[in-house]
Structures are given as structure tokens and as C-alpha cells.
Coordinates of N, CA and C in Angstrom, one line a residue:
M2 N 50.3 79.8 3.0 CA 50.0 81.0 2.2 C 50.1 82.2 3.1
W3 N 50.7 83.2 2.6 CA 50.9 84.4 3.4 C 50.2 85.6 2.7
F4 N 49.5 86.4 3.5 CA 48.8 87.6 3.0 C 49.5 88.8 3.5
G5 N 49.9 89.6 2.6 CA 50.6 90.9 2.9 C 51.9 90.7 3.6
G6 N 52.6 91.7 3.8 CA 53.9 91.6 4.4 C 54.9 91.0 3.5
G7 N 56.1 90.8 4.0 CA 57.2 90.3 3.3 C 57.4 88.8 3.4
G8 N 56.4 88.0 3.8 CA 56.6 86.6 3.9 C 56.7 86.1 5.3
P9 N 57.0 84.9 5.5 CA 57.0 84.3 6.9 C 58.2 84.8 7.7
S10 N 58.0 84.9 9.0 CA 59.2 85.3 9.8 C 59.9 84.0 10.2
P11 N 61.1 84.1 10.6 CA 61.9 82.8 11.0 C 61.2 82.0 12.0
D12 N 60.3 82.6 12.9 CA 59.6 81.9 13.9 C 58.5 81.0 13.3
D13 N 58.0 81.4 12.1 CA 56.9 80.6 11.5 C 57.4 79.4 10.6
V14 N 58.7 79.3 10.4 CA 59.2 78.2 9.5 C 59.4 77.0 10.4
A15 N 58.8 75.9 10.0 CA 59.0 74.6 10.7 C 60.3 73.9 10.2
V16 N 61.0 73.4 11.1 CA 62.2 72.7 10.7 C 61.8 71.2 10.5
V17 N 62.2 70.7 9.3 CA 61.8 69.3 9.0 C 63.0 68.4 9.3
Q18 N 62.8 67.5 10.2 CA 63.8 66.6 10.6 C 63.9 65.4 9.6
P19 N 65.1 64.9 9.3 CA 65.2 63.8 8.4 C 64.6 62.6 9.0
L20 N 64.0 61.8 8.1 CA 63.3 60.5 8.5 C 64.4 59.5 8.9
T21 N 64.2 58.9 10.0 CA 65.1 57.9 10.4 C 64.4 56.6 10.5
I22 N 64.9 55.5 9.9 CA 64.3 54.2 10.0 C 65.0 53.4 11.0
P23 N 64.3 52.9 12.0 CA 65.0 52.1 13.0 C 65.6 50.8 12.4
Q24 N 66.8 50.5 12.8 CA 67.5 49.2 12.3 C 66.9 48.0 13.0
Q25 N 66.8 46.9 12.4 CA 66.4 45.7 13.0 C 67.5 45.3 14.0
P26 N 67.1 44.8 15.2 CA 68.2 44.4 16.1 C 69.0 43.2 15.6
T27 N 70.3 43.2 15.8 CA 71.1 42.2 15.2 C 71.6 41.3 16.4
E28 N 71.5 41.7 17.6 CA 72.0 40.9 18.7 C 71.2 39.6 18.8
G29 N 71.9 38.5 18.9 CA 71.3 37.2 19.0 C 70.9 36.6 17.7
H30 N 71.0 37.3 16.6 CA 70.7 36.8 15.3 C 71.8 35.9 14.7
F31 N 71.4 34.9 13.9 CA 72.3 34.0 13.2 C 73.2 34.9 12.3
N32 N 74.5 34.7 12.4 CA 75.4 35.5 11.6 C 75.7 34.8 10.2
G33 N 74.7 34.8 9.3 CA 74.8 34.1 8.1 C 75.1 35.1 6.9
H34 N 75.8 34.6 5.9 CA 76.1 35.4 4.7 C 76.2 34.5 3.5
P35 N 76.0 35.0 2.3 CA 76.1 34.1 1.1 C 77.4 33.4 1.1
G36 N 77.3 32.1 0.8 CA 78.5 31.2 0.7 C 78.8 30.4 2.0
L37 N 78.2 30.8 3.1 CA 78.5 30.2 4.4 C 77.8 28.8 4.4
F38 N 78.6 27.8 4.8 CA 78.1 26.4 5.0 C 77.8 26.3 6.4
F39 N 76.7 25.5 6.8 CA 76.4 25.2 8.1 C 75.7 23.8 8.3
E40 N 75.5 23.4 9.5 CA 75.1 22.1 9.9 C 76.1 21.0 9.4
K41 N 77.3 21.0 10.0 CA 78.3 20.0 9.7 C 77.9 18.7 10.2
T42 N 78.1 17.6 9.4 CA 77.8 16.3 9.8 C 79.0 15.4 9.3
T43 N 79.0 14.1 9.7 CA 80.1 13.3 9.2 C 79.9 13.1 7.7
R44 N 78.7 13.1 7.2 CA 78.4 12.9 5.8 C 78.8 14.2 5.0
H45 N 78.6 15.3 5.7 CA 78.8 16.7 5.0 C 79.7 17.5 6.0
P46 N 81.0 17.1 6.0 CA 81.9 17.8 7.0 C 82.0 19.3 6.8
K47 N 81.9 19.8 5.5 CA 81.9 21.2 5.2 C 80.6 21.9 5.7
G48 N 79.5 21.1 5.6 CA 78.2 21.6 5.9 C 77.1 21.1 4.9
R49 N 76.0 20.8 5.4 CA 74.9 20.3 4.5 C 74.3 21.5 3.7
Y50 N 74.1 22.6 4.4 CA 73.5 23.7 3.7 C 74.5 24.8 3.4
Q51 N 74.3 25.5 2.3 CA 75.1 26.7 1.9 C 74.1 27.8 1.6
I52 N 74.4 28.9 2.2 CA 73.5 30.1 2.0 C 73.7 30.7 0.7
V53 N 72.6 30.9 -0.1 CA 72.6 31.5 -1.4 C 72.3 33.0 -1.2
R54 N 71.3 33.4 -0.4 CA 71.0 34.8 -0.1 C 70.0 34.8 1.1
E55 N 69.9 36.0 1.6 CA 68.9 36.2 2.7 C 67.6 36.6 2.1
L56 N 66.5 36.0 2.5 CA 65.2 36.3 2.0 C 64.5 37.3 2.8
G57 N 64.8 37.4 4.1 CA 64.1 38.3 5.0 C 64.6 38.2 6.4
S58 N 64.3 39.2 7.2 CA 64.7 39.2 8.6 C 63.7 40.0 9.4
G59 N 63.6 39.7 10.7 CA 62.7 40.4 11.6 C 63.2 40.2 13.0
V60 N 62.4 40.6 13.9 CA 62.7 40.5 15.3 C 63.0 39.0 15.7
Y61 N 62.2 38.1 15.1 CA 62.2 36.7 15.5 C 63.4 36.0 14.9
G62 N 63.9 36.4 13.8 CA 65.1 35.7 13.2 C 65.3 36.1 11.8
R63 N 66.0 35.3 11.0 CA 66.4 35.5 9.6 C 66.0 34.3 8.8
V64 N 65.6 34.5 7.5 CA 65.3 33.4 6.6 C 66.3 33.5 5.5
F65 N 66.8 32.3 5.1 CA 67.8 32.2 4.1 C 67.4 31.3 3.0
E66 N 67.7 31.6 1.8 CA 67.6 30.6 0.7 C 68.9 29.8 0.7
C67 N 68.9 28.5 0.8 CA 70.1 27.7 1.0 C 70.1 26.5 0.0
T68 N 71.2 26.2 -0.5 CA 71.4 24.9 -1.3 C 71.5 23.8 -0.3
D69 N 70.7 22.7 -0.5 CA 70.8 21.6 0.4 C 71.6 20.5 -0.3
H70 N 72.8 20.3 0.1 CA 73.7 19.3 -0.6 C 73.3 17.9 -0.3
E71 N 72.4 17.6 0.6 CA 71.9 16.3 0.8 C 70.9 16.0 -0.3
Q72 N 70.2 17.0 -0.8 CA 69.1 16.8 -1.8 C 69.7 17.1 -3.2
K73 N 70.9 16.8 -3.4 CA 71.5 17.0 -4.7 C 71.4 18.4 -5.3
G74 N 71.6 19.4 -4.4 CA 71.6 20.8 -4.8 C 70.3 21.5 -4.8
G75 N 69.2 20.8 -4.4 CA 67.9 21.5 -4.3 C 68.0 22.6 -3.3
N76 N 67.2 23.7 -3.6 CA 67.2 24.8 -2.7 C 66.0 24.7 -1.7
V77 N 66.3 25.2 -0.5 CA 65.3 25.2 0.6 C 65.4 26.6 1.3
A78 N 64.3 26.9 2.0 CA 64.3 28.1 2.9 C 64.5 27.7 4.3
I79 N 65.5 28.3 5.0 CA 65.7 28.0 6.4 C 65.6 29.2 7.2
K80 N 64.7 29.1 8.3 CA 64.5 30.2 9.2 C 65.5 29.9 10.4
A81 N 66.4 30.8 10.7 CA 67.3 30.7 11.8 C 66.8 31.6 12.9
V82 N 66.3 31.1 14.0 CA 65.6 31.8 15.0 C 66.7 32.4 16.0
R83 N 66.4 33.6 16.5 CA 67.4 34.2 17.4 C 67.7 33.2 18.6
A84 N 68.9 33.4 19.1 CA 69.4 32.5 20.1 C 68.9 32.7 21.5
E85 N 68.1 33.8 21.8 CA 67.6 34.0 23.1 C 66.5 33.0 23.5
Q86 N 66.4 32.7 24.8 CA 65.6 31.6 25.3 C 64.1 31.9 24.9
A87 N 63.6 33.1 24.9 CA 62.2 33.3 24.6 C 61.9 33.0 23.2
Y88 N 62.8 33.3 22.3 CA 62.6 33.0 20.8 C 62.8 31.5 20.6
R89 N 63.7 30.9 21.3 CA 63.9 29.4 21.2 C 62.6 28.7 21.6
E90 N 61.9 29.2 22.7 CA 60.7 28.5 23.2 C 59.6 28.7 22.1
A91 N 59.5 29.9 21.5 CA 58.5 30.2 20.5 C 58.8 29.3 19.3
A92 N 60.0 29.1 18.9 CA 60.4 28.2 17.8 C 59.9 26.8 18.1
K93 N 60.1 26.3 19.3 CA 59.7 25.0 19.7 C 58.2 24.8 19.5
R94 N 57.4 25.8 19.9 CA 56.0 25.8 19.7 C 55.6 25.8 18.2
E95 N 56.4 26.5 17.4 CA 56.1 26.6 16.0 C 56.4 25.2 15.4
I96 N 57.5 24.5 15.8 CA 57.8 23.2 15.3 C 56.7 22.2 15.6
V97 N 56.1 22.3 16.8 CA 55.0 21.4 17.2 C 53.8 21.7 16.3
A98 N 53.5 22.9 16.1 CA 52.4 23.3 15.2 C 52.6 22.8 13.8
L99 N 53.8 23.0 13.3 CA 54.0 22.5 11.9 C 54.0 21.0 11.8
Q100 N 54.4 20.3 12.8 CA 54.3 18.9 12.8 C 52.8 18.4 12.9
M101 N 52.0 19.2 13.6 CA 50.6 18.8 13.7 C 49.9 19.1 12.3
V102 N 50.2 20.2 11.7 CA 49.6 20.5 10.4 C 50.0 19.5 9.3
G103 N 51.3 19.1 9.3 CA 51.8 18.2 8.3 C 51.9 18.8 7.0
V104 N 51.3 18.2 5.9 CA 51.3 18.8 4.6 C 50.0 19.4 4.3
H105 N 50.0 20.7 4.0 CA 48.8 21.4 3.7 C 49.1 22.4 2.6
D106 N 48.2 22.7 1.7 CA 48.5 23.6 0.5 C 48.8 25.0 1.0
N107 N 48.3 25.5 2.1 CA 48.5 26.9 2.5 C 49.5 27.1 3.6
V108 N 50.3 26.0 3.8 CA 51.3 26.1 4.9 C 52.7 25.6 4.3
C109 N 53.7 26.4 4.6 CA 55.1 25.9 4.2 C 55.3 24.5 4.9
R110 N 55.9 23.6 4.2 CA 56.1 22.3 4.8 C 57.5 22.3 5.5
M111 N 57.5 21.8 6.7 CA 58.7 21.7 7.4 C 59.4 20.4 7.1
L112 N 60.6 20.4 6.5 CA 61.3 19.2 6.2 C 61.9 18.6 7.4
R113 N 62.6 19.5 8.2 CA 63.3 19.1 9.4 C 63.6 20.3 10.2
H114 N 64.1 20.1 11.4 CA 64.6 21.2 12.2 C 65.9 20.7 12.9
F115 N 66.8 21.7 13.3 CA 68.0 21.3 13.9 C 68.5 22.6 14.6
D116 N 69.6 22.4 15.4 CA 70.2 23.4 16.2 C 71.5 23.8 15.6
E117 N 71.8 25.0 15.4 CA 73.1 25.5 14.8 C 73.6 26.6 15.7
Q118 N 74.6 26.4 16.5 CA 75.3 27.4 17.3 C 74.3 28.1 18.2
G119 N 73.4 27.3 18.8 CA 72.4 27.9 19.7 C 71.1 28.5 19.0
H120 N 71.1 28.4 17.7 CA 69.9 28.9 16.9 C 69.1 27.7 16.5
I121 N 67.8 27.7 16.8 CA 66.9 26.7 16.2 C 66.7 27.1 14.8
C122 N 66.9 26.1 13.9 CA 66.7 26.3 12.4 C 65.6 25.4 12.0
I123 N 64.6 26.0 11.2 CA 63.5 25.3 10.7 C 63.5 25.3 9.2

């Protein structure tokens, strides 16, 4: 609010900078996209899992909704952990913890884990 005079001087006006949202780091992340098949086996040479969509991502990795062709088209969530050693070690600890918990109403059930192109997938 200005009293008297002709309004604010140029020195009194604050310059508002545009808001910038930092991008999630992509280096080391699993390069997944809808339609991609992965975890090739002799039984599923094209791949057991097919990505439907990405559910979320963060520093630790990315989570995908996938069709599991072993389970007659049932959908599962797969967390693909970043390929760096520190994240791989954290994923190994998470696997042990999930194995210890087993089946519990308040915890996602781990069906299995595997390695895909250097990424631990849970």
C-alpha cells in the first residue's frame, strides 16, 4: 500500500522469479516404458512381465504396474531399484525385511525378486 506520491519507484518493485521444480534424477534408473517386456526366461522368451504404466518414481527407483504372464495375465507392482551399489545394498536389506515379515495385512507382499540389467526388482 502506498501513501501519497505517484506509486512505487522501480527500486521498490520485487522481481518474482518463476517457480522451478527440480527433476527426479534419471541416471541409474530402470529405463521402463509401457509395453516393455522384461525378465526373459526359457518359458517366457519375450519376457514374463510387461509394463502397463508407471505408478511412481523417486530417488530409490521406479514402480511399475505390470502384467505377469506367468500368472495368466494378473497384474503386479514391481519396484525397479536404481543400479548403483548403495541402492542395490538397500534393496537387499528390504528383501530380507520383507521375507521376515512374510504375509501381513499392512505390508505389501513380496512374491519374488530378481535382477534385470543390474537393477534389483522386487
